[in-house]
Tab-separated table of C-alpha atoms and ligand atoms in Angstrom:
chain	number	residue	atom	x	y	z
F	226	MET	CA	-0.004	0.009	-0.004
F	227	LYS	CA	2.766	2.334	1.068
F	228	SER	CA	4.804	1.658	-2.106
F	229	LEU	CA	1.697	2.226	-4.281
F	230	ALA	CA	1.270	5.673	-2.651
F	231	LEU	CA	4.933	6.374	-3.267
F	232	ILE	CA	4.663	5.401	-6.935
F	233	ILE	CA	1.616	7.655	-7.349
F	234	MET	CA	3.399	10.540	-5.655
F	235	LEU	CA	6.526	10.076	-7.766
F	236	SER	CA	4.623	9.869	-11.030
F	237	LEU	CA	2.627	12.973	-10.114
F	238	PHE	CA	5.915	14.765	-9.359
F	239	TYR	CA	7.493	13.851	-12.679
F	240	SER	CA	4.457	14.546	-14.821
F	241	ALA	CA	3.667	17.856	-13.147
F	242	PRO	CA	4.242	20.938	-15.312
F	243	HIS	CA	7.400	22.839	-14.562
F	244	THR	CA	6.406	25.318	-11.873
F	245	HIS	CA	9.722	26.257	-10.293
F	246	PRO	CA	12.792	27.938	-11.783
F	247	ALA	CA	15.740	25.540	-11.924
F	248	VAL	CA	19.279	25.214	-13.248
F	249	LYS	CA	20.879	21.999	-14.500
F	250	LYS	CA	24.587	21.658	-15.222
F	251	LYS	CA	26.175	19.099	-17.494
F	252	PRO	CA	29.637	18.565	-19.005
F	253	PHE	CA	30.139	20.211	-22.415
F	254	GLY	CA	33.719	19.104	-23.152
F	255	LYS	CA	37.094	20.703	-22.533
F	256	GLY	CA	38.493	24.079	-23.584
F	257	PRO	CA	41.700	24.456	-25.592
F	258	ASP	CA	43.720	24.672	-22.343
F	259	GLY	CA	42.169	21.490	-20.909
F	260	LYS	CA	39.757	23.357	-18.606
F	261	LYS	CA	36.363	21.755	-18.007
F	262	VAL	CA	33.502	23.354	-19.855
F	263	PHE	CA	29.865	23.054	-18.777
F	264	LEU	CA	26.481	23.667	-20.271
F	265	TYR	CA	23.995	25.213	-17.858
F	266	THR	CA	20.277	24.905	-18.579
F	267	LEU	CA	18.211	27.650	-16.941
F	268	LYS	CA	14.492	27.055	-16.820
F	269	ASN	CA	11.725	29.301	-15.502
F	270	LYS	CA	8.256	28.418	-14.243
F	271	ASN	CA	6.758	28.808	-17.744
F	272	GLY	CA	9.079	26.191	-19.233
F	273	VAL	CA	11.166	28.823	-21.077
F	274	GLU	CA	14.724	27.528	-21.300
F	275	VAL	CA	18.092	29.180	-21.846
F	276	GLN	CA	21.372	27.283	-22.217
F	277	ILE	CA	24.668	29.027	-21.463
F	278	SER	CA	28.197	27.704	-21.466
F	279	ASN	CA	31.075	28.953	-19.344
F	280	TYR	CA	33.159	28.697	-22.522
F	281	GLY	CA	33.124	32.308	-23.704
F	282	GLY	CA	30.072	33.043	-21.547
F	283	THR	CA	28.143	31.786	-24.543
F	284	ILE	CA	24.355	31.714	-24.890
F	285	VAL	CA	23.857	28.387	-26.681
F	286	SER	CA	20.066	28.315	-26.951
F	287	ILE	CA	16.943	30.285	-25.990
F	288	LYS	CA	13.667	28.411	-26.245
F	289	VAL	CA	10.584	30.601	-26.160
F	290	PRO	CA	6.947	30.103	-27.207
F	291	ASP	CA	5.307	31.478	-30.344
F	292	ARG	CA	1.785	32.898	-30.273
F	293	LYS	CA	0.327	29.363	-30.190
F	294	GLY	CA	2.652	28.270	-27.368
F	295	HIS	CA	4.987	26.303	-29.650
F	296	MET	CA	8.579	26.421	-28.376
F	297	ASP	CA	11.507	27.126	-30.718
F	298	ASP	CA	15.138	27.921	-30.240
F	299	VAL	CA	15.611	31.533	-31.386
F	300	VAL	CA	19.414	31.875	-31.401
F	301	LEU	CA	22.067	30.548	-33.769
F	302	GLY	CA	24.799	28.305	-32.413
F	303	TYR	CA	26.217	24.808	-32.269
F	304	ASP	CA	25.163	21.526	-30.707
F	305	THR	CA	28.627	20.769	-29.378
F	306	LEU	CA	31.574	22.663	-27.942
F	307	SER	CA	33.704	21.781	-30.995
F	308	GLY	CA	31.563	24.098	-33.125
F	309	TYR	CA	32.343	26.993	-30.798
F	310	LEU	CA	36.055	26.166	-30.978
F	311	GLU	CA	36.090	26.309	-34.800
F	312	LYS	CA	37.992	29.205	-36.324
F	313	ASN	CA	35.028	30.363	-38.405
F	314	ASN	CA	32.631	30.637	-35.453
F	315	PRO	CA	31.371	34.209	-35.844
F	316	TYR	CA	31.025	34.835	-32.082
F	317	PHE	CA	27.644	33.003	-31.869
F	318	GLY	CA	26.082	33.939	-28.502
F	319	ALA	CA	29.406	34.920	-26.943
F	320	THR	CA	30.307	37.363	-24.225
F	321	ILE	CA	32.595	39.887	-25.930
F	322	GLY	CA	35.478	41.700	-24.187
F	323	ARG	CA	37.692	43.296	-23.200
F	324	TYR	CA	36.735	45.674	-25.996
F	325	GLY	CA	33.627	44.815	-28.056
F	326	ASN	CA	33.588	45.950	-31.682
F	327	ARG	CA	36.467	47.764	-33.407
F	328	ILE	CA	39.494	49.815	-32.420
F	329	ALA	CA	40.999	51.528	-35.454
F	330	LYS	CA	44.336	49.995	-36.458
F	331	GLY	CA	44.458	48.319	-33.039
F	332	THR	CA	45.916	51.503	-31.613
F	333	PHE	CA	44.800	53.909	-28.902
F	334	ARG	CA	46.299	56.300	-26.395
F	335	LEU	CA	45.537	56.240	-22.712
F	336	ASP	CA	47.194	58.519	-20.121
F	337	GLY	CA	49.658	59.695	-22.763
F	338	LYS	CA	50.810	56.191	-23.644
F	339	GLU	CA	50.187	54.403	-26.938
F	340	TYR	CA	48.826	50.860	-26.824
F	341	HIS	CA	48.751	48.311	-29.626
F	342	VAL	CA	46.245	45.484	-29.530
F	343	PRO	CA	46.174	42.636	-32.083
F	344	ILE	CA	44.743	43.408	-35.510
F	345	ASN	CA	42.278	40.697	-36.486
F	346	ASN	CA	39.736	42.368	-38.801
F	347	GLY	CA	41.130	44.072	-41.929
F	348	PRO	CA	43.346	46.836	-40.557
F	349	ASN	CA	41.527	46.931	-37.188
F	350	ALA	CA	41.128	45.152	-33.858
F	351	LEU	CA	37.755	43.434	-33.351
F	352	HIS	CA	36.004	41.979	-30.305
F	353	GLY	CA	38.879	41.867	-27.832
F	354	GLY	CA	41.576	40.220	-29.867
F	355	ILE	CA	42.813	36.849	-31.030
F	356	ARG	CA	41.638	35.199	-27.808
F	357	GLY	CA	39.113	37.601	-26.360
F	358	PHE	CA	36.657	36.873	-23.551
F	359	ASP	CA	34.612	34.793	-26.016
F	360	LYS	CA	37.426	32.213	-26.170
F	361	ARG	CA	38.126	31.920	-22.438
F	362	VAL	CA	36.822	29.410	-19.968
F	363	TRP	CA	35.078	31.326	-17.210
F	364	SER	CA	34.273	29.874	-13.783
F	365	GLY	CA	30.548	29.397	-13.185
F	366	LYS	CA	28.162	29.347	-10.245
F	367	ASP	CA	24.451	28.674	-10.565
F	368	HIS	CA	21.401	28.857	-8.373
F	369	ALA	CA	17.636	29.186	-8.628
F	370	ASP	CA	15.275	31.171	-6.438
F	371	GLY	CA	11.759	32.606	-6.549
F	372	ASP	CA	12.794	35.231	-9.126
F	373	GLY	CA	14.259	32.794	-11.612
F	374	ALA	CA	17.299	30.794	-12.603
F	375	HIS	CA	20.764	32.359	-12.337
F	376	LEU	CA	24.240	31.706	-13.659
F	377	ALA	CA	27.149	33.901	-12.556
F	378	ILE	CA	30.417	33.627	-14.474
F	379	HIS	CA	33.776	35.059	-13.559
F	380	TYR	CA	37.036	35.718	-15.442
F	381	VAL	CA	40.239	37.561	-14.622
F	382	SER	CA	42.063	39.046	-17.606
F	383	LYS	CA	45.697	39.622	-16.614
F	384	ASP	CA	47.542	42.888	-17.130
F	385	GLY	CA	48.713	42.997	-20.776
F	386	LYS	CA	46.451	40.211	-22.057
F	387	GLU	CA	45.681	40.859	-25.704
F	388	GLY	CA	47.581	44.104	-25.322
F	389	TYR	CA	45.225	45.771	-22.808
F	390	PRO	CA	46.598	47.422	-19.658
F	391	GLY	CA	45.511	46.428	-16.126
F	392	THR	CA	44.298	43.228	-14.559
F	393	LEU	CA	40.574	43.279	-15.165
F	394	THR	CA	38.162	41.245	-13.070
F	395	ALA	CA	34.954	40.587	-14.971
F	396	ASP	CA	31.672	39.093	-13.740
F	397	VAL	CA	28.575	38.411	-15.766
F	398	GLU	CA	25.320	37.288	-14.217
F	399	PHE	CA	22.628	35.759	-16.416
F	400	THR	CA	19.113	35.575	-14.956
F	401	LEU	CA	16.133	33.945	-16.600
F	402	THR	CA	13.147	35.475	-14.832
F	403	ASN	CA	9.620	34.126	-14.555
F	404	GLU	CA	8.563	37.050	-16.809
F	405	ASN	CA	10.487	35.461	-19.724
F	406	GLN	CA	13.283	37.962	-19.535
F	407	LEU	CA	16.934	37.087	-19.952
F	408	LYS	CA	18.801	39.630	-17.889
F	409	ILE	CA	22.561	40.065	-18.338
F	410	GLU	CA	24.469	42.077	-15.729
F	411	TYR	CA	28.108	42.887	-16.350
F	412	SER	CA	30.481	44.111	-13.634
F	413	ALA	CA	34.167	44.776	-13.739
F	414	SER	CA	37.030	46.384	-11.896
F	415	THR	CA	40.674	47.048	-12.792
F	416	ASP	CA	43.991	47.732	-11.048
F	417	LYS	CA	45.259	50.145	-13.770
F	418	ASP	CA	43.510	52.522	-16.161
F	419	THR	CA	42.108	50.486	-19.057
F	420	VAL	CA	39.381	50.543	-21.713
F	421	LEU	CA	36.344	48.296	-21.582
F	422	ASN	CA	33.342	47.530	-23.791
F	423	LEU	CA	31.384	44.383	-22.873
F	424	THR	CA	28.525	42.955	-24.861
F	425	ASN	CA	26.782	39.747	-25.890
F	426	HIS	CA	26.894	38.570	-29.487
F	427	SER	CA	23.709	36.478	-29.844
F	428	TYR	CA	22.299	36.070	-33.350
F	429	PHE	CA	18.510	36.022	-33.133
F	430	ASN	CA	16.011	34.531	-35.517
F	431	LEU	CA	12.583	34.707	-33.906
F	432	ALA	CA	11.142	32.300	-36.521
F	433	GLY	CA	13.452	29.677	-34.995
F	434	GLN	CA	17.166	29.201	-35.651
F	435	GLY	CA	17.948	28.044	-39.168
F	436	ASN	CA	14.415	28.796	-40.412
F	437	GLY	CA	15.220	31.340	-43.115
F	438	ASP	CA	16.600	34.888	-43.116
F	439	ILE	CA	15.661	37.739	-40.828
F	440	LEU	CA	14.599	40.205	-43.547
F	441	LYS	CA	10.915	40.063	-42.596
F	442	HIS	CA	11.634	40.684	-38.924
F	443	LYS	CA	10.226	44.073	-37.978
F	444	LEU	CA	12.673	46.202	-36.034
F	445	LYS	CA	12.173	49.343	-33.987
F	446	LEU	CA	15.189	51.184	-32.582
F	447	TYR	CA	14.918	53.959	-30.033
F	448	ALA	CA	17.678	55.827	-31.805
F	449	SER	CA	17.366	58.978	-33.898
F	450	ARG	CA	21.109	58.977	-34.766
F	451	PHE	CA	23.751	56.455	-35.751
F	452	THR	CA	27.506	56.511	-36.186
F	453	PRO	CA	28.435	56.371	-39.881
F	454	VAL	CA	31.563	54.392	-40.672
F	455	ASP	CA	34.435	54.316	-43.150
F	456	ALA	CA	35.010	51.384	-45.495
F	457	THR	CA	36.665	49.375	-42.670
F	458	LEU	CA	33.652	49.952	-40.339
F	459	ILE	CA	35.349	52.499	-38.094
F	460	PRO	CA	33.091	55.409	-37.052
F	461	THR	CA	33.975	58.666	-38.749
F	462	GLY	CA	33.057	60.524	-35.556
F	463	GLU	CA	29.851	62.008	-36.966
F	464	LEU	CA	26.532	61.361	-35.208
F	465	ARG	CA	24.159	61.334	-38.175
F	466	LYS	CA	20.380	61.695	-38.062
F	467	VAL	CA	18.593	58.540	-39.270
F	468	SER	CA	15.606	60.425	-40.662
F	469	GLY	CA	15.427	60.221	-44.446
F	470	THR	CA	18.001	57.388	-44.527
F	471	PRO	CA	17.672	53.560	-44.658
F	472	PHE	CA	18.805	53.677	-40.993
F	473	ASP	CA	15.491	55.045	-39.800
F	474	PHE	CA	14.011	52.351	-37.559
F	475	THR	CA	12.225	54.834	-35.281
F	476	GLN	CA	8.993	53.231	-36.571
F	477	ALA	CA	8.863	49.415	-36.765
F	478	THR	CA	10.266	48.559	-40.204
F	479	ALA	CA	11.115	45.229	-41.851
F	480	VAL	CA	14.876	44.726	-41.859
F	481	GLY	CA	14.732	43.918	-45.576
F	482	GLU	CA	12.729	46.984	-46.567
F	483	HIS	CA	15.678	49.286	-47.351
F	484	ILE	CA	18.642	46.936	-47.018
F	485	GLY	CA	19.076	46.678	-50.803
F	486	GLN	CA	19.006	50.432	-51.289
F	487	GLU	CA	21.884	52.194	-53.043
F	488	ASP	CA	23.556	53.759	-50.020
F	489	GLU	CA	27.207	54.387	-49.202
F	490	GLN	CA	26.733	53.311	-45.555
F	491	LEU	CA	24.907	50.083	-46.422
F	492	LYS	CA	27.676	49.391	-48.905
F	493	SER	CA	30.383	49.703	-46.222
F	494	GLY	CA	28.541	47.285	-43.935
F	495	GLY	CA	27.372	44.891	-46.651
F	496	GLY	CA	23.976	45.658	-45.053
F	497	TYR	CA	23.416	46.873	-41.491
F	498	ASP	CA	26.518	46.678	-39.300
F	499	HIS	CA	26.281	49.982	-37.496
F	500	ASN	CA	26.165	51.460	-34.050
F	501	PHE	CA	22.959	53.300	-33.215
F	502	VAL	CA	23.063	56.151	-30.720
F	503	LEU	CA	20.294	55.446	-28.231
F	504	ASP	CA	18.106	58.443	-27.414
F	505	SER	CA	18.269	57.448	-23.728
F	506	GLY	CA	21.919	58.471	-23.640
F	507	GLY	CA	22.629	55.402	-21.520
F	508	GLY	CA	22.967	55.103	-17.744
F	509	LYS	CA	19.381	54.053	-17.027
F	510	LEU	CA	17.797	50.738	-18.000
F	511	THR	CA	15.676	51.851	-20.990
F	512	LEU	CA	13.922	50.230	-23.939
F	513	ALA	CA	16.390	50.314	-26.843
F	514	ALA	CA	14.922	47.960	-29.456
F	515	GLU	CA	11.899	45.826	-30.357
F	516	VAL	CA	11.819	43.000	-32.862
F	517	ILE	CA	8.714	41.212	-34.108
F	518	GLU	CA	8.648	38.152	-36.341
F	519	PRO	CA	5.254	38.285	-38.083
F	520	THR	CA	4.736	34.556	-38.793
F	521	SER	CA	5.386	33.188	-35.305
F	522	GLY	CA	4.238	36.353	-33.556
F	523	ARG	CA	7.328	36.237	-31.360
F	524	LYS	CA	8.457	39.569	-30.012
F	525	MET	CA	11.703	40.531	-28.309
F	526	GLU	CA	12.364	43.753	-26.487
F	527	VAL	CA	15.856	44.871	-25.602
F	528	PHE	CA	16.468	47.102	-22.609
F	529	THR	CA	19.884	48.425	-21.742
F	530	THR	CA	21.894	50.853	-19.657
F	531	GLU	CA	24.373	51.199	-22.531
F	532	PRO	CA	24.405	54.300	-24.781
F	533	GLY	CA	24.562	52.346	-28.071
F	534	VAL	CA	23.479	49.236	-29.880
F	535	GLN	CA	25.260	47.610	-32.822
F	536	PHE	CA	22.616	46.374	-35.248
F	537	TYR	CA	24.266	43.685	-37.394
F	538	SER	CA	22.109	41.952	-40.005
F	539	GLY	CA	24.248	38.820	-40.301
F	540	ASN	CA	25.885	39.976	-43.561
F	541	PHE	CA	28.942	37.766	-43.186
F	542	LEU	CA	26.906	34.561	-42.793
F	543	ASP	CA	27.324	32.605	-46.044
F	544	GLY	CA	26.348	28.996	-45.418
F	545	SER	CA	29.756	27.988	-44.097
F	546	ASN	CA	28.508	27.641	-40.498
F	547	HIS	CA	26.673	24.377	-39.870
F	548	GLY	CA	24.729	24.902	-36.718
F	549	LYS	CA	22.334	23.242	-34.302
F	550	ASN	CA	20.015	20.491	-35.435
F	551	GLY	CA	21.670	20.192	-38.872
F	552	LYS	CA	20.755	23.777	-39.845
F	553	VAL	CA	22.976	25.663	-42.245
F	554	TYR	CA	23.203	29.385	-41.614
F	555	GLN	CA	22.894	31.258	-44.883
F	556	HIS	CA	23.261	34.957	-45.587
F	557	ARG	CA	21.351	37.034	-42.992
F	558	TYR	CA	19.890	34.077	-41.110
F	559	GLY	CA	20.369	35.913	-37.821
F	560	LEU	CA	20.488	39.472	-36.482
F	561	CYS	CA	22.475	40.861	-33.580
F	562	LEU	CA	21.578	43.721	-31.289
F	563	GLU	CA	24.826	44.212	-29.409
F	564	THR	CA	24.265	46.724	-26.603
F	565	GLN	CA	27.508	48.580	-26.119
F	566	HIS	CA	29.543	51.757	-25.999
F	567	PHE	CA	30.345	53.080	-29.448
F	568	PRO	CA	32.982	51.360	-31.550
F	569	ASP	CA	36.493	52.865	-31.443
F	570	SER	CA	35.578	55.099	-28.472
F	571	PRO	CA	39.183	55.163	-27.191
F	572	ASN	CA	40.011	57.191	-30.328
F	573	HIS	CA	36.956	59.475	-30.108
F	574	PRO	CA	37.109	61.769	-27.043
F	575	ASP	CA	33.596	63.022	-27.925
F	576	PHE	CA	31.997	59.575	-27.557
F	577	PRO	CA	30.885	58.370	-24.096
F	578	SER	CA	34.039	57.211	-22.360
F	579	THR	CA	35.057	53.533	-22.161
F	580	VAL	CA	37.890	54.199	-19.721
F	581	LEU	CA	37.778	52.295	-16.448
F	582	LYS	CA	40.003	53.366	-13.568
F	583	PRO	CA	41.108	51.603	-10.375
F	584	GLY	CA	38.556	52.116	-7.594
F	585	GLU	CA	35.685	52.437	-10.098
F	586	HIS	CA	33.080	49.735	-10.345
F	587	PHE	CA	31.809	49.108	-13.861
F	588	HIS	CA	28.188	47.967	-14.023
F	589	SER	CA	26.003	47.487	-17.076
F	590	THR	CA	22.705	45.724	-17.632
F	591	THR	CA	20.918	44.411	-20.700
F	592	VAL	CA	17.568	42.614	-20.719
F	593	TYR	CA	16.050	40.599	-23.566
F	594	ARG	CA	12.347	40.165	-22.920
F	595	PHE	CA	10.340	37.624	-24.905
F	596	THR	CA	6.589	37.899	-25.525
F	597	THR	CA	4.260	37.396	-28.462
F	598	ASP	CA	1.949	39.689	-30.368
F	599	SER	CA	-1.036	37.926	-28.752
F	600	GLN	CA	0.015	39.208	-25.316
S	961	LIG	C1	30.119	42.409	-35.172
S	961	LIG	C2	30.760	43.256	-36.192
S	961	LIG	C3	30.550	42.645	-37.516
S	961	LIG	C4	31.028	41.241	-37.576
S	961	LIG	C5	30.434	40.435	-36.491
S	961	LIG	C6	31.031	39.060	-36.436
S	961	LIG	O1	28.779	42.530	-35.200
S	961	LIG	O2	30.311	44.586	-36.169
S	961	LIG	O3	31.192	43.412	-38.499
S	961	LIG	O4	32.424	41.253	-37.423
S	961	LIG	O5	30.601	41.097	-35.273
S	961	LIG	O6	31.077	38.434	-37.658
């Protein structure tokens, strides 16, 4: 009798819908330096699920419902760690640092001294160097509570790593809330003056990863200006009004609507690959972007404390990345909204500063909130 009751209780427990946030951790292989890599699965009470690896602080999957409740994975990536280790991995889902986006000719001056960081993108430095934060094994700590499921990752970048001055201690906390928000909180401190620009490089496709291009996604950006670039994607220094240009996303507009237009800026980027100047000015957690995919009805809102967002329309994707579930990522199969300080800020004294000094505590928050058009 007792065992029957136990069986009934157990089966009820296992068949019950997921009502509590939880985190599960499983091995995901070994990093290039032999360090153990894990895959953390964060789940909230609605069954929304986010997978993150401590290799590169990488968001591996985000499963959210469409307007009918059907779950799909809405970010590009790989099934196994080996994909992330491949040379041609275009930063899928990664945490980017120490300096996200470009520094012209890999050169900047700080406190009267000239620094040279590795050049890895045409004539410029991109995304923190040859082995930036996206290629490091971070330490990880997870927990779940009433608010959601959490993963905190930690990495110390030694003085001089990838050419940057100062030992930088970086912490990133990912929280999947019960309101279907993925919150990313970055903190950092340094022991010498340095420059810092942290972001996340997720490629979104709200129709489901691998299910076509993102040209029908409707995008709204809370930005009335952007930073035009030269042919190597370095900002010229101008803050240009978007009105009357293909960069006007102040009203929700399909990404593909103007992308083919004859335009010198679109030509430089091979599409959109530009930093937008958020009207908020940064500092306060504010709505920066909204994306709607009309077929699934999925909607994503991006809130940030950062002053800019790099909208990248996946122009370099060309079918050479074979991703999750056998999907092949063709041209523009994903879009990135990289919340950040402006590219090449160390060489533009007029841009919001990216300098971090000893004794200062860097803190930045970005939230991706998932809903549908039926909500
Ligand atoms: C950023 C850059 C792009 C490209 C991608 C990675 O978004 O701005 O130019 O380098 O990263 O492929």
